[in-house]
Amino acid sequence: MSRPATTAVPAGRTARRAHRPLRLLDRLGPLPWIAPAVLLILAVVVWPVVEMVRTSLRRIDTTGTDHGAAGLVKYRKLFADPRLPEVLGWTVLWTVAVVGLTMLLSLALAQLFNQEFPGRRITRWALIAPWAASVLMTAIGFRWMLDQVAGVLNRLLLDLGLIDRPQAWLGDATHAKPWLIAVAVFVSLPFTTYTLLAGLQTIPTEVYEAARVDGATRRQTYRLVTLPLLRPAFLVALVVNLINVFNSFPVIWGMTQGGPNADTATTTVFMYMLRGYDVAESAAMSVVNFAAVIVMVLLFLKVSRWNEQENR
């Protein structure tokens, strides 16, 4: 019995078919590998921003009922609020003060922890404590410490004879603001110090030896060698601190809840306060806050010329 004749497939065609999936993957490049991350960013970042902008253009009451489009009415209402200029001014002062003090103190601490001294490991571990604890829990702890009736600070100062009556340290903006800045610096120090410490430890010892051979003093070595080589770590710590402090919520809310009368509220806290009676206006404040962060970071990166070394 004869077999049916079979048509032979050219070897070249078979090879081309086998390579088609590979060519498709080559055209897509790294997209298949980064697709999960892109989808996550779209779901966690882009979609909330779009929803935030959409909400700011609607009339939504506190029960969540949408009463239709509002246009830019909520933005006009927001910028007409007499409290907003003071909130914006305090936000700028808060950000500059906290970030500035944090960077200076962290730079000194990083330089200290980069040296050999007895108990260095224990002190490094101790610095992690404010970082490991919840920021809100830390803020509430300081609020109780500063309490006018039961606070340990008033009791200590009374016993030492430094004050004649208990003080309401968080009762007004004049006394509360320095304490808010101090607590924010306290909780920001660990991350910043360890970031700068990591940067210091990447500097080769040969560079310092060469500087000593050239006759450079300690001050010259620090200014001309350490700081330029520490620049990448410094910029990372600075940008992260700018974003975190500008958007900080737990410290202020845990200690003063933005009061009295929004006198200690930053834009983030003020946004949360608005949500109690006008969700759309709160969303408008969120949009303004988000835009301010983007502009602030872009301006900083432009001024600092962060990628200057890459282009050389």
PDB file of C-alpha atoms in Angstrom:
ATOM      1  CA  MET A   1       0.000   0.000   0.000  1.00  0.00           C
ATOM      2  CA  SER A   2       1.536   3.287  -1.074  1.00  0.00           C
ATOM      3  CA  ARG A   3       1.907   6.242   1.360  1.00  0.00           C
ATOM      4  CA  PRO A   4       0.422   9.646   0.469  1.00  0.00           C
ATOM      5  CA  ALA A   5       2.960  12.092  -0.781  1.00  0.00           C
ATOM      6  CA  THR A   6       4.027  14.794   1.685  1.00  0.00           C
ATOM      7  CA  THR A   7       5.072  18.299   0.778  1.00  0.00           C
ATOM      8  CA  ALA A   8       8.437  19.196   2.152  1.00  0.00           C
ATOM      9  CA  VAL A   9       8.633  22.534   4.017  1.00  0.00           C
ATOM     10  CA  PRO A  10      11.725  24.506   3.166  1.00  0.00           C
ATOM     11  CA  ALA A  11      14.158  24.746   6.056  1.00  0.00           C
ATOM     12  CA  GLY A  12      14.411  28.524   5.664  1.00  0.00           C
ATOM     13  CA  ARG A  13      10.674  29.039   6.129  1.00  0.00           C
ATOM     14  CA  THR A  14      10.648  26.911   9.293  1.00  0.00           C
ATOM     15  CA  ALA A  15      13.500  28.961  10.730  1.00  0.00           C
ATOM     16  CA  ARG A  16      11.688  32.210   9.913  1.00  0.00           C
ATOM     17  CA  ARG A  17       8.550  31.010  11.730  1.00  0.00           C
ATOM     18  CA  ALA A  18      10.587  30.049  14.768  1.00  0.00           C
ATOM     19  CA  HIS A  19      12.225  33.476  14.890  1.00  0.00           C
ATOM     20  CA  ARG A  20       8.977  35.472  14.616  1.00  0.00           C
ATOM     21  CA  PRO A  21       8.283  35.492  18.423  1.00  0.00           C
ATOM     22  CA  LEU A  22      11.873  36.507  19.030  1.00  0.00           C
ATOM     23  CA  ARG A  23      11.603  39.380  16.561  1.00  0.00           C
ATOM     24  CA  LEU A  24       8.391  40.539  18.219  1.00  0.00           C
ATOM     25  CA  LEU A  25      10.111  40.544  21.619  1.00  0.00           C
ATOM     26  CA  ASP A  26      13.019  42.466  20.128  1.00  0.00           C
ATOM     27  CA  ARG A  27      10.640  45.122  18.831  1.00  0.00           C
ATOM     28  CA  LEU A  28       8.953  45.448  22.222  1.00  0.00           C
ATOM     29  CA  GLY A  29      12.343  45.861  23.885  1.00  0.00           C
ATOM     30  CA  PRO A  30      12.154  46.039  27.701  1.00  0.00           C
ATOM     31  CA  LEU A  31       8.392  46.698  27.698  1.00  0.00           C
ATOM     32  CA  PRO A  32       7.360  43.142  28.730  1.00  0.00           C
ATOM     33  CA  TRP A  33       9.661  43.363  31.745  1.00  0.00           C
ATOM     34  CA  ILE A  34       8.656  46.825  32.930  1.00  0.00           C
ATOM     35  CA  ALA A  35       4.952  46.418  32.109  1.00  0.00           C
ATOM     36  CA  PRO A  36       3.998  45.287  35.667  1.00  0.00           C
ATOM     37  CA  ALA A  37       5.738  48.343  37.137  1.00  0.00           C
ATOM     38  CA  VAL A  38       4.087  50.644  34.598  1.00  0.00           C
ATOM     39  CA  LEU A  39       0.660  49.189  35.376  1.00  0.00           C
ATOM     40  CA  LEU A  40       1.304  49.606  39.095  1.00  0.00           C
ATOM     41  CA  ILE A  41       2.288  53.259  38.600  1.00  0.00           C
ATOM     42  CA  LEU A  42      -0.825  53.873  36.516  1.00  0.00           C
ATOM     43  CA  ALA A  43      -3.019  52.317  39.212  1.00  0.00           C
ATOM     44  CA  VAL A  44      -1.356  53.863  42.256  1.00  0.00           C
ATOM     45  CA  VAL A  45      -0.216  57.272  40.966  1.00  0.00           C
ATOM     46  CA  VAL A  46      -1.806  58.326  37.690  1.00  0.00           C
ATOM     47  CA  TRP A  47      -5.379  57.199  38.338  1.00  0.00           C
ATOM     48  CA  PRO A  48      -5.600  58.887  41.785  1.00  0.00           C
ATOM     49  CA  VAL A  49      -4.252  62.120  40.287  1.00  0.00           C
ATOM     50  CA  VAL A  50      -6.826  62.013  37.483  1.00  0.00           C
ATOM     51  CA  GLU A  51      -9.589  61.294  40.004  1.00  0.00           C
ATOM     52  CA  MET A  52      -8.347  64.100  42.240  1.00  0.00           C
ATOM     53  CA  VAL A  53      -8.512  66.612  39.385  1.00  0.00           C
ATOM     54  CA  ARG A  54     -11.963  65.360  38.346  1.00  0.00           C
ATOM     55  CA  THR A  55     -13.252  65.664  41.923  1.00  0.00           C
ATOM     56  CA  SER A  56     -11.990  69.257  42.190  1.00  0.00           C
ATOM     57  CA  LEU A  57     -14.203  70.197  39.228  1.00  0.00           C
ATOM     58  CA  ARG A  58     -17.420  68.740  40.689  1.00  0.00           C
ATOM     59  CA  ARG A  59     -19.963  69.717  43.342  1.00  0.00           C
ATOM     60  CA  ILE A  60     -19.647  66.945  45.942  1.00  0.00           C
ATOM     61  CA  ASP A  61     -21.103  67.219  49.424  1.00  0.00           C
ATOM     62  CA  THR A  62     -19.756  65.581  52.575  1.00  0.00           C
ATOM     63  CA  THR A  63     -21.900  62.488  52.014  1.00  0.00           C
ATOM     64  CA  GLY A  64     -20.163  61.866  48.673  1.00  0.00           C
ATOM     65  CA  THR A  65     -23.154  62.846  46.532  1.00  0.00           C
ATOM     66  CA  ASP A  66     -22.147  64.366  43.193  1.00  0.00           C
ATOM     67  CA  HIS A  67     -24.320  67.353  42.265  1.00  0.00           C
ATOM     68  CA  GLY A  68     -22.768  67.978  38.868  1.00  0.00           C
ATOM     69  CA  ALA A  69     -19.974  69.992  37.334  1.00  0.00           C
ATOM     70  CA  ALA A  70     -18.628  73.037  39.147  1.00  0.00           C
ATOM     71  CA  GLY A  71     -15.912  74.219  36.789  1.00  0.00           C
ATOM     72  CA  LEU A  72     -13.292  76.314  38.579  1.00  0.00           C
ATOM     73  CA  VAL A  73     -15.682  77.434  41.320  1.00  0.00           C
ATOM     74  CA  LYS A  74     -13.873  75.409  43.990  1.00  0.00           C
ATOM     75  CA  TYR A  75     -10.508  76.847  43.006  1.00  0.00           C
ATOM     76  CA  ARG A  76     -11.872  80.388  43.243  1.00  0.00           C
ATOM     77  CA  LYS A  77     -13.357  79.543  46.628  1.00  0.00           C
ATOM     78  CA  LEU A  78     -10.043  78.096  47.774  1.00  0.00           C
ATOM     79  CA  PHE A  79      -7.968  81.121  46.736  1.00  0.00           C
ATOM     80  CA  ALA A  80     -10.538  83.448  48.304  1.00  0.00           C
ATOM     81  CA  ASP A  81     -10.129  81.729  51.692  1.00  0.00           C
ATOM     82  CA  PRO A  82      -8.480  84.277  54.047  1.00  0.00           C
ATOM     83  CA  ARG A  83      -6.569  81.495  55.793  1.00  0.00           C
ATOM     84  CA  LEU A  84      -4.752  80.331  52.661  1.00  0.00           C
ATOM     85  CA  PRO A  85      -1.957  82.976  52.543  1.00  0.00           C
ATOM     86  CA  GLU A  86      -0.947  82.212  56.120  1.00  0.00           C
ATOM     87  CA  VAL A  87      -1.086  78.463  55.418  1.00  0.00           C
ATOM     88  CA  LEU A  88       1.139  78.877  52.355  1.00  0.00           C
ATOM     89  CA  GLY A  89       3.604  81.071  54.239  1.00  0.00           C
ATOM     90  CA  TRP A  90       3.850  78.633  57.134  1.00  0.00           C
ATOM     91  CA  THR A  91       4.267  75.733  54.693  1.00  0.00           C
ATOM     92  CA  VAL A  92       7.271  77.416  53.078  1.00  0.00           C
ATOM     93  CA  LEU A  93       8.808  78.315  56.452  1.00  0.00           C
ATOM     94  CA  TRP A  94       8.128  74.814  57.801  1.00  0.00           C
ATOM     95  CA  THR A  95       9.725  73.122  54.774  1.00  0.00           C
ATOM     96  CA  VAL A  96      12.809  75.337  54.684  1.00  0.00           C
ATOM     97  CA  ALA A  97      13.397  75.174  58.448  1.00  0.00           C
ATOM     98  CA  VAL A  98      12.898  71.422  58.837  1.00  0.00           C
ATOM     99  CA  VAL A  99      14.861  70.446  55.731  1.00  0.00           C
ATOM    100  CA  GLY A 100      17.662  72.918  56.433  1.00  0.00           C
ATOM    101  CA  LEU A 101      18.135  71.852  60.051  1.00  0.00           C
ATOM    102  CA  THR A 102      17.803  68.180  59.148  1.00  0.00           C
ATOM    103  CA  MET A 103      20.484  68.367  56.462  1.00  0.00           C
ATOM    104  CA  LEU A 104      22.919  70.292  58.681  1.00  0.00           C
ATOM    105  CA  LEU A 105      22.498  68.027  61.717  1.00  0.00           C
ATOM    106  CA  SER A 106      22.533  64.871  59.594  1.00  0.00           C
ATOM    107  CA  LEU A 107      25.728  65.959  57.869  1.00  0.00           C
ATOM    108  CA  ALA A 108      27.399  66.417  61.252  1.00  0.00           C
ATOM    109  CA  LEU A 109      26.060  63.104  62.574  1.00  0.00           C
ATOM    110  CA  ALA A 110      27.103  61.240  59.434  1.00  0.00           C
ATOM    111  CA  GLN A 111      30.594  62.674  59.745  1.00  0.00           C
ATOM    112  CA  LEU A 112      30.679  61.589  63.399  1.00  0.00           C
ATOM    113  CA  PHE A 113      29.431  58.064  62.704  1.00  0.00           C
ATOM    114  CA  ASN A 114      31.995  57.718  59.931  1.00  0.00           C
ATOM    115  CA  GLN A 115      34.748  57.944  62.553  1.00  0.00           C
ATOM    116  CA  GLU A 116      35.991  55.162  64.817  1.00  0.00           C
ATOM    117  CA  PHE A 117      35.026  55.666  68.479  1.00  0.00           C
ATOM    118  CA  PRO A 118      33.931  53.448  71.385  1.00  0.00           C
ATOM    119  CA  GLY A 119      30.203  52.654  71.304  1.00  0.00           C
ATOM    120  CA  ARG A 120      29.779  53.641  67.660  1.00  0.00           C
ATOM    121  CA  ARG A 121      27.595  50.607  66.900  1.00  0.00           C
ATOM    122  CA  ILE A 122      25.272  51.315  69.842  1.00  0.00           C
ATOM    123  CA  THR A 123      24.847  54.975  68.892  1.00  0.00           C
ATOM    124  CA  ARG A 124      24.090  53.976  65.307  1.00  0.00           C
ATOM    125  CA  TRP A 125      21.391  51.611  66.530  1.00  0.00           C
ATOM    126  CA  ALA A 126      19.994  54.301  68.845  1.00  0.00           C
ATOM    127  CA  LEU A 127      19.597  56.660  65.899  1.00  0.00           C
ATOM    128  CA  ILE A 128      17.266  54.175  64.208  1.00  0.00           C
ATOM    129  CA  ALA A 129      14.692  54.459  67.056  1.00  0.00           C
ATOM    130  CA  PRO A 130      12.877  57.578  65.759  1.00  0.00           C
ATOM    131  CA  TRP A 131      12.806  55.980  62.307  1.00  0.00           C
ATOM    132  CA  ALA A 132      11.502  52.625  63.528  1.00  0.00           C
ATOM    133  CA  ALA A 133       8.696  54.177  65.582  1.00  0.00           C
ATOM    134  CA  SER A 134       5.483  55.388  64.009  1.00  0.00           C
ATOM    135  CA  VAL A 135       5.673  59.115  63.231  1.00  0.00           C
ATOM    136  CA  LEU A 136       2.134  59.618  64.489  1.00  0.00           C
ATOM    137  CA  MET A 137       2.955  57.761  67.707  1.00  0.00           C
ATOM    138  CA  THR A 138       6.039  59.953  68.179  1.00  0.00           C
ATOM    139  CA  ALA A 139       3.973  63.103  67.601  1.00  0.00           C
ATOM    140  CA  ILE A 140       1.342  62.022  70.124  1.00  0.00           C
ATOM    141  CA  GLY A 141       4.090  61.212  72.633  1.00  0.00           C
ATOM    142  CA  PHE A 142       5.509  64.718  72.309  1.00  0.00           C
ATOM    143  CA  ARG A 143       2.006  66.172  72.587  1.00  0.00           C
ATOM    144  CA  TRP A 144       1.550  64.469  75.952  1.00  0.00           C
ATOM    145  CA  MET A 145       5.026  65.542  77.044  1.00  0.00           C
ATOM    146  CA  LEU A 146       4.087  69.174  76.270  1.00  0.00           C
ATOM    147  CA  ASP A 147       0.634  68.979  77.832  1.00  0.00           C
ATOM    148  CA  GLN A 148      -0.151  71.922  80.113  1.00  0.00           C
ATOM    149  CA  VAL A 149      -1.598  69.772  82.914  1.00  0.00           C
ATOM    150  CA  ALA A 150       0.070  66.363  82.751  1.00  0.00           C
ATOM    151  CA  GLY A 151       3.150  67.099  80.644  1.00  0.00           C
ATOM    152  CA  VAL A 152       6.558  66.161  82.029  1.00  0.00           C
ATOM    153  CA  LEU A 153       8.194  69.256  80.514  1.00  0.00           C
ATOM    154  CA  ASN A 154       6.118  71.653  82.594  1.00  0.00           C
ATOM    155  CA  ARG A 155       6.719  69.559  85.706  1.00  0.00           C
ATOM    156  CA  LEU A 156      10.487  69.570  85.093  1.00  0.00           C
ATOM    157  CA  LEU A 157      10.629  73.319  84.462  1.00  0.00           C
ATOM    158  CA  LEU A 158       8.481  74.022  87.513  1.00  0.00           C
ATOM    159  CA  ASP A 159      10.707  71.878  89.721  1.00  0.00           C
ATOM    160  CA  LEU A 160      13.789  73.670  88.407  1.00  0.00           C
ATOM    161  CA  GLY A 161      12.162  77.043  89.035  1.00  0.00           C
ATOM    162  CA  LEU A 162      12.491  78.100  85.390  1.00  0.00           C
ATOM    163  CA  ILE A 163       8.765  78.883  85.079  1.00  0.00           C
ATOM    164  CA  ASP A 164       6.260  79.958  87.720  1.00  0.00           C
ATOM    165  CA  ARG A 165       3.186  78.346  86.138  1.00  0.00           C
ATOM    166  CA  PRO A 166       2.472  75.616  83.556  1.00  0.00           C
ATOM    167  CA  GLN A 167       2.708  76.715  79.941  1.00  0.00           C
ATOM    168  CA  ALA A 168       0.392  75.697  77.094  1.00  0.00           C
ATOM    169  CA  TRP A 169       3.218  74.900  74.687  1.00  0.00           C
ATOM    170  CA  LEU A 170       0.849  73.841  71.915  1.00  0.00           C
ATOM    171  CA  GLY A 171      -1.945  76.276  72.778  1.00  0.00           C
ATOM    172  CA  ASP A 172      -0.921  78.987  70.337  1.00  0.00           C
ATOM    173  CA  ALA A 173       1.013  79.125  67.078  1.00  0.00           C
ATOM    174  CA  THR A 174       3.917  81.155  68.510  1.00  0.00           C
ATOM    175  CA  HIS A 175       4.877  78.409  70.977  1.00  0.00           C
ATOM    176  CA  ALA A 176       3.695  75.444  68.889  1.00  0.00           C
ATOM    177  CA  LYS A 177       5.592  76.113  65.659  1.00  0.00           C
ATOM    178  CA  PRO A 178       9.130  75.732  67.089  1.00  0.00           C
ATOM    179  CA  TRP A 179       8.101  72.452  68.718  1.00  0.00           C
ATOM    180  CA  LEU A 180       6.576  71.189  65.483  1.00  0.00           C
ATOM    181  CA  ILE A 181       9.805  71.966  63.645  1.00  0.00           C
ATOM    182  CA  ALA A 182      11.888  70.269  66.355  1.00  0.00           C
ATOM    183  CA  VAL A 183       9.804  67.070  66.261  1.00  0.00           C
ATOM    184  CA  ALA A 184       9.850  66.978  62.452  1.00  0.00           C
ATOM    185  CA  VAL A 185      13.654  67.283  62.486  1.00  0.00           C
ATOM    186  CA  PHE A 186      13.839  64.541  65.134  1.00  0.00           C
ATOM    187  CA  VAL A 187      11.934  62.033  62.988  1.00  0.00           C
ATOM    188  CA  SER A 188      13.778  63.057  59.785  1.00  0.00           C
ATOM    189  CA  LEU A 189      17.309  62.661  61.112  1.00  0.00           C
ATOM    190  CA  PRO A 190      17.723  58.854  60.861  1.00  0.00           C
ATOM    191  CA  PHE A 191      17.006  58.475  57.141  1.00  0.00           C
ATOM    192  CA  THR A 192      19.029  61.541  56.180  1.00  0.00           C
ATOM    193  CA  THR A 193      21.981  60.635  58.401  1.00  0.00           C
ATOM    194  CA  TYR A 194      22.199  57.097  57.068  1.00  0.00           C
ATOM    195  CA  THR A 195      21.906  58.305  53.468  1.00  0.00           C
ATOM    196  CA  LEU A 196      24.792  60.718  53.954  1.00  0.00           C
ATOM    197  CA  LEU A 197      26.753  58.115  55.912  1.00  0.00           C
ATOM    198  CA  ALA A 198      26.403  55.690  53.021  1.00  0.00           C
ATOM    199  CA  GLY A 199      27.699  58.403  50.710  1.00  0.00           C
ATOM    200  CA  LEU A 200      30.692  59.082  52.964  1.00  0.00           C
ATOM    201  CA  GLN A 201      31.606  55.408  53.098  1.00  0.00           C
ATOM    202  CA  THR A 202      31.764  55.199  49.301  1.00  0.00           C
ATOM    203  CA  ILE A 203      34.560  57.794  49.158  1.00  0.00           C
ATOM    204  CA  PRO A 204      37.888  55.966  48.661  1.00  0.00           C
ATOM    205  CA  THR A 205      40.525  56.490  51.341  1.00  0.00           C
ATOM    206  CA  GLU A 206      43.105  56.964  48.585  1.00  0.00           C
ATOM    207  CA  VAL A 207      41.514  60.316  47.751  1.00  0.00           C
ATOM    208  CA  TYR A 208      42.133  61.592  51.289  1.00  0.00           C
ATOM    209  CA  GLU A 209      45.687  60.258  51.229  1.00  0.00           C
ATOM    210  CA  ALA A 210      46.343  62.098  47.975  1.00  0.00           C
ATOM    211  CA  ALA A 211      44.933  65.299  49.493  1.00  0.00           C
ATOM    212  CA  ARG A 212      47.241  64.951  52.505  1.00  0.00           C
ATOM    213  CA  VAL A 213      50.235  64.405  50.228  1.00  0.00           C
ATOM    214  CA  ASP A 214      49.316  67.580  48.340  1.00  0.00           C
ATOM    215  CA  GLY A 215      49.340  69.468  51.640  1.00  0.00           C
ATOM    216  CA  ALA A 216      45.607  70.162  51.892  1.00  0.00           C
ATOM    217  CA  THR A 217      44.290  71.127  55.324  1.00  0.00           C
ATOM    218  CA  ARG A 218      41.291  69.375  56.908  1.00  0.00           C
ATOM    219  CA  ARG A 219      38.999  72.239  55.944  1.00  0.00           C
ATOM    220  CA  GLN A 220      40.249  72.243  52.363  1.00  0.00           C
ATOM    221  CA  THR A 221      39.925  68.461  52.151  1.00  0.00           C
ATOM    222  CA  TYR A 222      36.365  68.584  53.400  1.00  0.00           C
ATOM    223  CA  ARG A 223      35.379  71.445  51.062  1.00  0.00           C
ATOM    224  CA  LEU A 224      37.219  70.298  47.942  1.00  0.00           C
ATOM    225  CA  VAL A 225      37.096  66.514  48.294  1.00  0.00           C
ATOM    226  CA  THR A 226      34.381  65.299  50.674  1.00  0.00           C
ATOM    227  CA  LEU A 227      31.524  67.612  49.719  1.00  0.00           C
ATOM    228  CA  PRO A 228      31.863  67.200  45.918  1.00  0.00           C
ATOM    229  CA  LEU A 229      32.031  63.400  46.226  1.00  0.00           C
ATOM    230  CA  LEU A 230      29.125  63.435  48.675  1.00  0.00           C
ATOM    231  CA  ARG A 231      26.982  65.458  46.241  1.00  0.00           C
ATOM    232  CA  PRO A 232      24.902  62.531  44.810  1.00  0.00           C
ATOM    233  CA  ALA A 233      23.911  61.225  48.257  1.00  0.00           C
ATOM    234  CA  PHE A 234      23.299  64.775  49.474  1.00  0.00           C
ATOM    235  CA  LEU A 235      20.945  65.520  46.572  1.00  0.00           C
ATOM    236  CA  VAL A 236      19.011  62.288  47.111  1.00  0.00           C
ATOM    237  CA  ALA A 237      18.552  63.059  50.808  1.00  0.00           C
ATOM    238  CA  LEU A 238      17.617  66.673  50.068  1.00  0.00           C
ATOM    239  CA  VAL A 239      14.997  65.870  47.422  1.00  0.00           C
ATOM    240  CA  VAL A 240      13.418  63.102  49.519  1.00  0.00           C
ATOM    241  CA  ASN A 241      13.290  65.411  52.533  1.00  0.00           C
ATOM    242  CA  LEU A 242      11.763  68.241  50.517  1.00  0.00           C
ATOM    243  CA  ILE A 243       8.954  66.000  49.310  1.00  0.00           C
ATOM    244  CA  ASN A 244       8.391  64.299  52.674  1.00  0.00           C
ATOM    245  CA  VAL A 245       8.435  67.475  54.757  1.00  0.00           C
ATOM    246  CA  PHE A 246       6.297  69.462  52.328  1.00  0.00           C
ATOM    247  CA  ASN A 247       3.703  66.670  52.396  1.00  0.00           C
ATOM    248  CA  SER A 248       4.151  65.863  56.095  1.00  0.00           C
ATOM    249  CA  PHE A 249       0.911  65.159  57.897  1.00  0.00           C
ATOM    250  CA  PRO A 250       1.368  63.014  61.062  1.00  0.00           C
ATOM    251  CA  VAL A 251       3.588  65.420  63.029  1.00  0.00           C
ATOM    252  CA  ILE A 252       1.279  68.439  62.783  1.00  0.00           C
ATOM    253  CA  TRP A 253      -1.966  66.499  62.965  1.00  0.00           C
ATOM    254  CA  GLY A 254      -0.782  64.415  65.920  1.00  0.00           C
ATOM    255  CA  MET A 255       0.351  67.458  67.908  1.00  0.00           C
ATOM    256  CA  THR A 256      -1.991  70.363  67.050  1.00  0.00           C
ATOM    257  CA  GLN A 257      -4.372  69.112  64.322  1.00  0.00           C
ATOM    258  CA  GLY A 258      -3.487  72.312  62.482  1.00  0.00           C
ATOM    259  CA  GLY A 259      -5.024  74.525  65.121  1.00  0.00           C
ATOM    260  CA  PRO A 260      -5.838  76.849  66.554  1.00  0.00           C
ATOM    261  CA  ASN A 261      -7.849  78.112  63.558  1.00  0.00           C
ATOM    262  CA  ALA A 262      -5.460  76.552  61.002  1.00  0.00           C
ATOM    263  CA  ASP A 263      -2.579  78.659  62.380  1.00  0.00           C
ATOM    264  CA  THR A 264      -0.218  75.663  62.380  1.00  0.00           C
ATOM    265  CA  ALA A 265      -1.666  73.915  59.306  1.00  0.00           C
ATOM    266  CA  THR A 266       0.474  73.298  56.250  1.00  0.00           C
ATOM    267  CA  THR A 267      -1.169  72.804  52.868  1.00  0.00           C
ATOM    268  CA  THR A 268      -1.443  69.042  53.433  1.00  0.00           C
ATOM    269  CA  VAL A 269      -3.088  69.441  56.833  1.00  0.00           C
ATOM    270  CA  PHE A 270      -5.305  72.267  55.535  1.00  0.00           C
ATOM    271  CA  MET A 271      -6.445  69.987  52.721  1.00  0.00           C
ATOM    272  CA  TYR A 272      -7.511  67.396  55.294  1.00  0.00           C
ATOM    273  CA  MET A 273      -9.304  70.038  57.335  1.00  0.00           C
ATOM    274  CA  LEU A 274     -11.276  71.184  54.268  1.00  0.00           C
ATOM    275  CA  ARG A 275     -12.550  67.710  53.523  1.00  0.00           C
ATOM    276  CA  GLY A 276     -14.912  67.961  56.530  1.00  0.00           C
ATOM    277  CA  TYR A 277     -17.250  70.414  54.817  1.00  0.00           C
ATOM    278  CA  ASP A 278     -16.269  70.596  51.124  1.00  0.00           C
ATOM    279  CA  VAL A 279     -14.749  67.536  49.463  1.00  0.00           C
ATOM    280  CA  ALA A 280     -14.276  69.285  46.105  1.00  0.00           C
ATOM    281  CA  GLU A 281     -12.439  72.234  47.673  1.00  0.00           C
ATOM    282  CA  SER A 282     -10.233  69.762  49.507  1.00  0.00           C
ATOM    283  CA  ALA A 283      -9.510  68.083  46.157  1.00  0.00           C
ATOM    284  CA  ALA A 284      -8.662  71.501  44.681  1.00  0.00           C
ATOM    285  CA  MET A 285      -6.180  72.028  47.509  1.00  0.00           C
ATOM    286  CA  SER A 286      -4.732  68.601  46.703  1.00  0.00           C
ATOM    287  CA  VAL A 287      -4.230  69.581  43.072  1.00  0.00           C
ATOM    288  CA  VAL A 288      -2.473  72.800  44.081  1.00  0.00           C
ATOM    289  CA  ASN A 289      -0.331  70.844  46.533  1.00  0.00           C
ATOM    290  CA  PHE A 290       0.588  68.249  43.911  1.00  0.00           C
ATOM    291  CA  ALA A 291       1.495  70.921  41.362  1.00  0.00           C
ATOM    292  CA  ALA A 292       3.631  72.725  43.945  1.00  0.00           C
ATOM    293  CA  VAL A 293       5.598  69.543  44.665  1.00  0.00           C
ATOM    294  CA  ILE A 294       6.260  68.930  40.962  1.00  0.00           C
ATOM    295  CA  VAL A 295       7.366  72.527  40.363  1.00  0.00           C
ATOM    296  CA  MET A 296       9.520  72.552  43.501  1.00  0.00           C
ATOM    297  CA  VAL A 297      11.364  69.359  42.576  1.00  0.00           C
ATOM    298  CA  LEU A 298      11.875  70.408  38.941  1.00  0.00           C
ATOM    299  CA  LEU A 299      13.219  73.814  39.978  1.00  0.00           C
ATOM    300  CA  PHE A 300      15.522  72.250  42.510  1.00  0.00           C
ATOM    301  CA  LEU A 301      16.899  69.749  40.008  1.00  0.00           C
ATOM    302  CA  LYS A 302      17.379  72.540  37.493  1.00  0.00           C
ATOM    303  CA  VAL A 303      19.186  74.792  39.941  1.00  0.00           C
ATOM    304  CA  SER A 304      21.317  71.999  41.393  1.00  0.00           C
ATOM    305  CA  ARG A 305      22.200  70.690  37.908  1.00  0.00           C
ATOM    306  CA  TRP A 306      21.924  67.162  39.264  1.00  0.00           C
ATOM    307  CA  ASN A 307      22.873  65.473  35.972  1.00  0.00           C
ATOM    308  CA  GLU A 308      25.794  67.756  35.199  1.00  0.00           C
ATOM    309  CA  GLN A 309      28.332  65.008  35.883  1.00  0.00           C
ATOM    310  CA  GLU A 310      26.487  62.595  33.602  1.00  0.00           C
ATOM    311  CA  ASN A 311      26.762  64.983  30.657  1.00  0.00           C
ATOM    312  CA  ARG A 312      30.466  65.562  31.020  1.00  0.00           C
TER     313      ARG A 312
END
